[in-house]
Amino acid sequence: MKNIFTKIVAIAATSAATVTLASGVNNPAQAVDFNFNWQGNAGYSAIGSFSYDETTAPTIISESGAGPTNFLQSLNVSFFDPSNNILGTYNTVSAGVSQSNFFTFNFDTSTQSLFGPFNIGGGTGVIGEYFFSGTVGDSLRLRMDVDQLGTSILIDENSGSIQVSSASVPEPTAILGLLALSVLGIGSNLKKKNQLSC
């Protein structure tokens, strides 16, 4: 009975290792994720995240307009009032496609910092949409569209300061690799116990 169990564990370990290796070969993409947050002078705020494939991204990622992006895979943002009530959430980029004609994004992958012109959030011309724009390091503003003619009102602003932090999580292949090693360790321990009991 113990021999059968040992064989099952060995087969499971081999299968897990095979899946791990196959995943690594068939899925070379290495998504890297970042979080960002902004605080306006009047207490309004924005938090969000973005991701790109670090194996294909250049040192400088620059994106603009609607449609397929060059390197950015996702970007979402949520806006909050001073009491931390949510004003709106927007998926400006989803599955490598920008939803906004006004989208502007610049990121230095070596310094892990945003720079230059910046425009995210709403941007589809719907009344009541919030959008966040300006120039990083100069002035960033949270605005709200009040009509379909492009008229907006200023909600809050700051001197252009925005914080970016890494939000990296283990890749699926790394998780499978740890699982394979764990199963191999269990199998090795059972084999030793089986040999000692014989």
XYZ file of C-alpha atoms in Angstrom:
198
model
C 0.000 0.000 0.000
C 2.831 2.381 0.898
C 4.566 1.626 -2.408
C 1.422 2.545 -4.350
C 1.104 5.826 -2.428
C 4.787 6.600 -3.052
C 4.307 5.986 -6.789
C 1.239 8.262 -6.864
C 3.212 11.054 -5.161
C 6.104 10.564 -7.609
C 3.730 10.719 -10.586
C 2.062 13.852 -9.187
C 5.463 15.500 -8.664
C 6.573 14.643 -12.196
C 3.294 15.971 -13.618
C 3.589 19.228 -11.653
C 7.194 19.687 -12.789
C 6.195 19.013 -16.415
C 3.343 21.540 -16.242
C 5.724 24.094 -14.718
C 8.302 23.623 -17.470
C 5.661 23.671 -20.213
C 4.134 26.853 -18.808
C 7.530 28.514 -18.746
C 8.197 27.581 -22.373
C 4.731 28.392 -23.732
C 4.173 31.574 -21.690
C 7.353 33.646 -21.667
C 5.447 36.881 -20.863
C 6.499 38.463 -17.605
C 3.806 40.931 -16.543
C 4.991 43.574 -14.111
C 2.416 45.490 -12.058
C 2.594 48.919 -10.432
C 0.276 50.858 -8.127
C -0.019 54.634 -8.055
C -1.733 57.134 -5.793
C -2.359 60.855 -5.825
C -3.567 63.310 -3.190
C -5.087 66.659 -4.149
C -4.715 69.863 -2.137
C -8.425 69.818 -1.172
C -8.402 66.175 -0.025
C -9.631 64.399 -3.163
C -7.547 61.400 -4.191
C -6.883 58.817 -6.871
C -5.547 55.280 -6.641
C -4.875 52.900 -9.487
C -2.645 50.332 -11.096
C -1.086 49.501 -14.448
C 0.832 46.602 -15.978
C 3.033 45.793 -18.955
C 5.159 42.906 -20.240
C 8.688 43.576 -19.006
C 10.210 41.234 -21.624
C 9.099 43.482 -24.515
C 8.801 46.949 -22.950
C 11.406 49.594 -23.789
C 12.999 51.852 -21.158
C 10.412 54.561 -21.906
C 6.758 53.580 -22.359
C 4.698 56.297 -24.066
C 1.044 55.716 -24.894
C -1.696 57.999 -26.192
C -5.186 57.929 -27.675
C -7.815 55.219 -28.052
C -7.238 51.755 -29.480
C -4.499 49.131 -29.097
C -1.596 50.222 -26.900
C 2.048 49.633 -27.734
C 3.139 48.081 -24.441
C 0.674 48.808 -21.637
C -1.590 45.838 -20.853
C -3.883 47.447 -18.271
C -4.507 50.676 -16.403
C -7.329 51.388 -13.976
C -8.026 54.258 -11.598
C -10.556 55.134 -8.897
C -11.294 58.636 -7.603
C -12.386 59.503 -4.044
C -13.779 62.579 -2.298
C -12.254 63.933 0.969
C -14.546 61.611 3.001
C -13.162 58.632 1.013
C -16.440 58.073 -0.873
C -15.805 56.686 -4.339
C -16.587 59.081 -7.198
C -15.842 56.750 -10.092
C -13.731 53.867 -11.339
C -12.361 53.625 -14.869
C -10.512 50.931 -16.832
C -8.655 53.267 -19.149
C -6.676 50.345 -20.614
C -7.983 46.794 -20.607
C -6.378 43.808 -22.404
C -3.989 46.156 -24.217
C -6.690 48.505 -25.550
C -7.236 52.121 -24.476
C -10.843 53.274 -24.063
C -10.087 57.022 -24.110
C -9.296 59.363 -27.004
C -7.552 61.628 -24.493
C -5.416 58.933 -22.857
C -1.792 60.009 -22.299
C 0.755 58.008 -20.316
C 4.555 58.126 -19.947
C 6.553 55.784 -17.718
C 10.297 55.272 -17.263
C 10.819 51.565 -16.546
C 14.397 52.078 -15.309
C 13.488 54.655 -12.635
C 9.956 53.248 -12.206
C 8.450 56.727 -12.383
C 5.702 58.506 -14.297
C 6.684 61.681 -16.129
C 5.415 64.285 -18.577
C 1.838 64.614 -19.887
C -0.717 62.420 -18.118
C -4.443 61.891 -18.835
C -6.441 58.921 -17.489
C -9.941 58.127 -16.204
C -13.009 59.102 -18.163
C -12.660 60.371 -21.666
C -15.578 59.013 -23.605
C -17.651 62.209 -23.508
C -20.215 61.081 -20.942
C -21.523 63.858 -18.701
C -20.420 63.343 -15.108
C -17.251 61.417 -15.968
C -14.157 62.191 -13.928
C -10.736 62.426 -15.508
C -7.274 63.102 -14.192
C -4.833 65.091 -16.295
C -1.929 67.490 -16.403
C 1.831 67.132 -16.289
C 3.641 65.008 -13.718
C 5.943 67.252 -11.681
C 4.109 70.428 -12.719
C 0.358 70.226 -12.103
C -2.132 67.366 -11.952
C -5.880 68.056 -11.863
C -8.999 66.034 -11.142
C -11.840 67.341 -13.332
C -15.435 66.391 -14.141
C -17.172 66.682 -17.536
C -20.319 68.813 -17.322
C -21.439 68.640 -20.961
C -20.686 66.850 -24.216
C -18.904 69.886 -25.628
C -15.786 69.178 -23.576
C -16.590 71.603 -20.769
C -15.291 70.461 -17.403
C -14.986 71.811 -13.884
C -11.934 71.595 -11.646
C -12.462 69.359 -8.605
C -8.946 69.330 -7.095
C -5.293 69.689 -8.051
C -1.749 69.477 -6.747
C 1.777 70.412 -7.813
C 2.114 67.346 -10.025
C 3.207 64.874 -7.362
C 2.140 61.244 -7.856
C 3.550 58.161 -6.102
C 4.294 54.884 -7.902
C 5.098 51.595 -6.166
C 5.772 48.070 -7.405
C 2.934 45.596 -6.938
C 4.707 42.520 -8.261
C 3.156 39.151 -7.446
C 4.588 35.708 -8.195
C 4.028 34.513 -11.759
C 1.847 31.384 -12.194
C 4.914 29.431 -13.335
C 6.738 30.334 -10.127
C 3.766 29.173 -8.054
C 3.627 25.887 -9.993
C 7.367 25.474 -9.458
C 6.949 25.835 -5.690
C 4.099 23.336 -5.785
C 6.253 20.839 -7.714
C 9.100 21.219 -5.220
C 6.697 20.713 -2.317
C 5.277 17.543 -3.846
C 8.801 16.233 -4.538
C 9.739 16.944 -0.914
C 6.703 15.056 0.375
C 7.471 12.149 -1.945
C 11.089 12.031 -0.780
C 10.058 12.025 2.900
C 7.512 9.238 2.320
C 10.095 7.175 0.439
C 12.560 7.506 3.355
C 9.872 6.556 5.884
C 8.873 3.598 3.704
C 12.482 2.381 3.502
C 12.921 2.696 7.290
C 9.758 0.720 8.031
C 10.776 -2.180 5.771
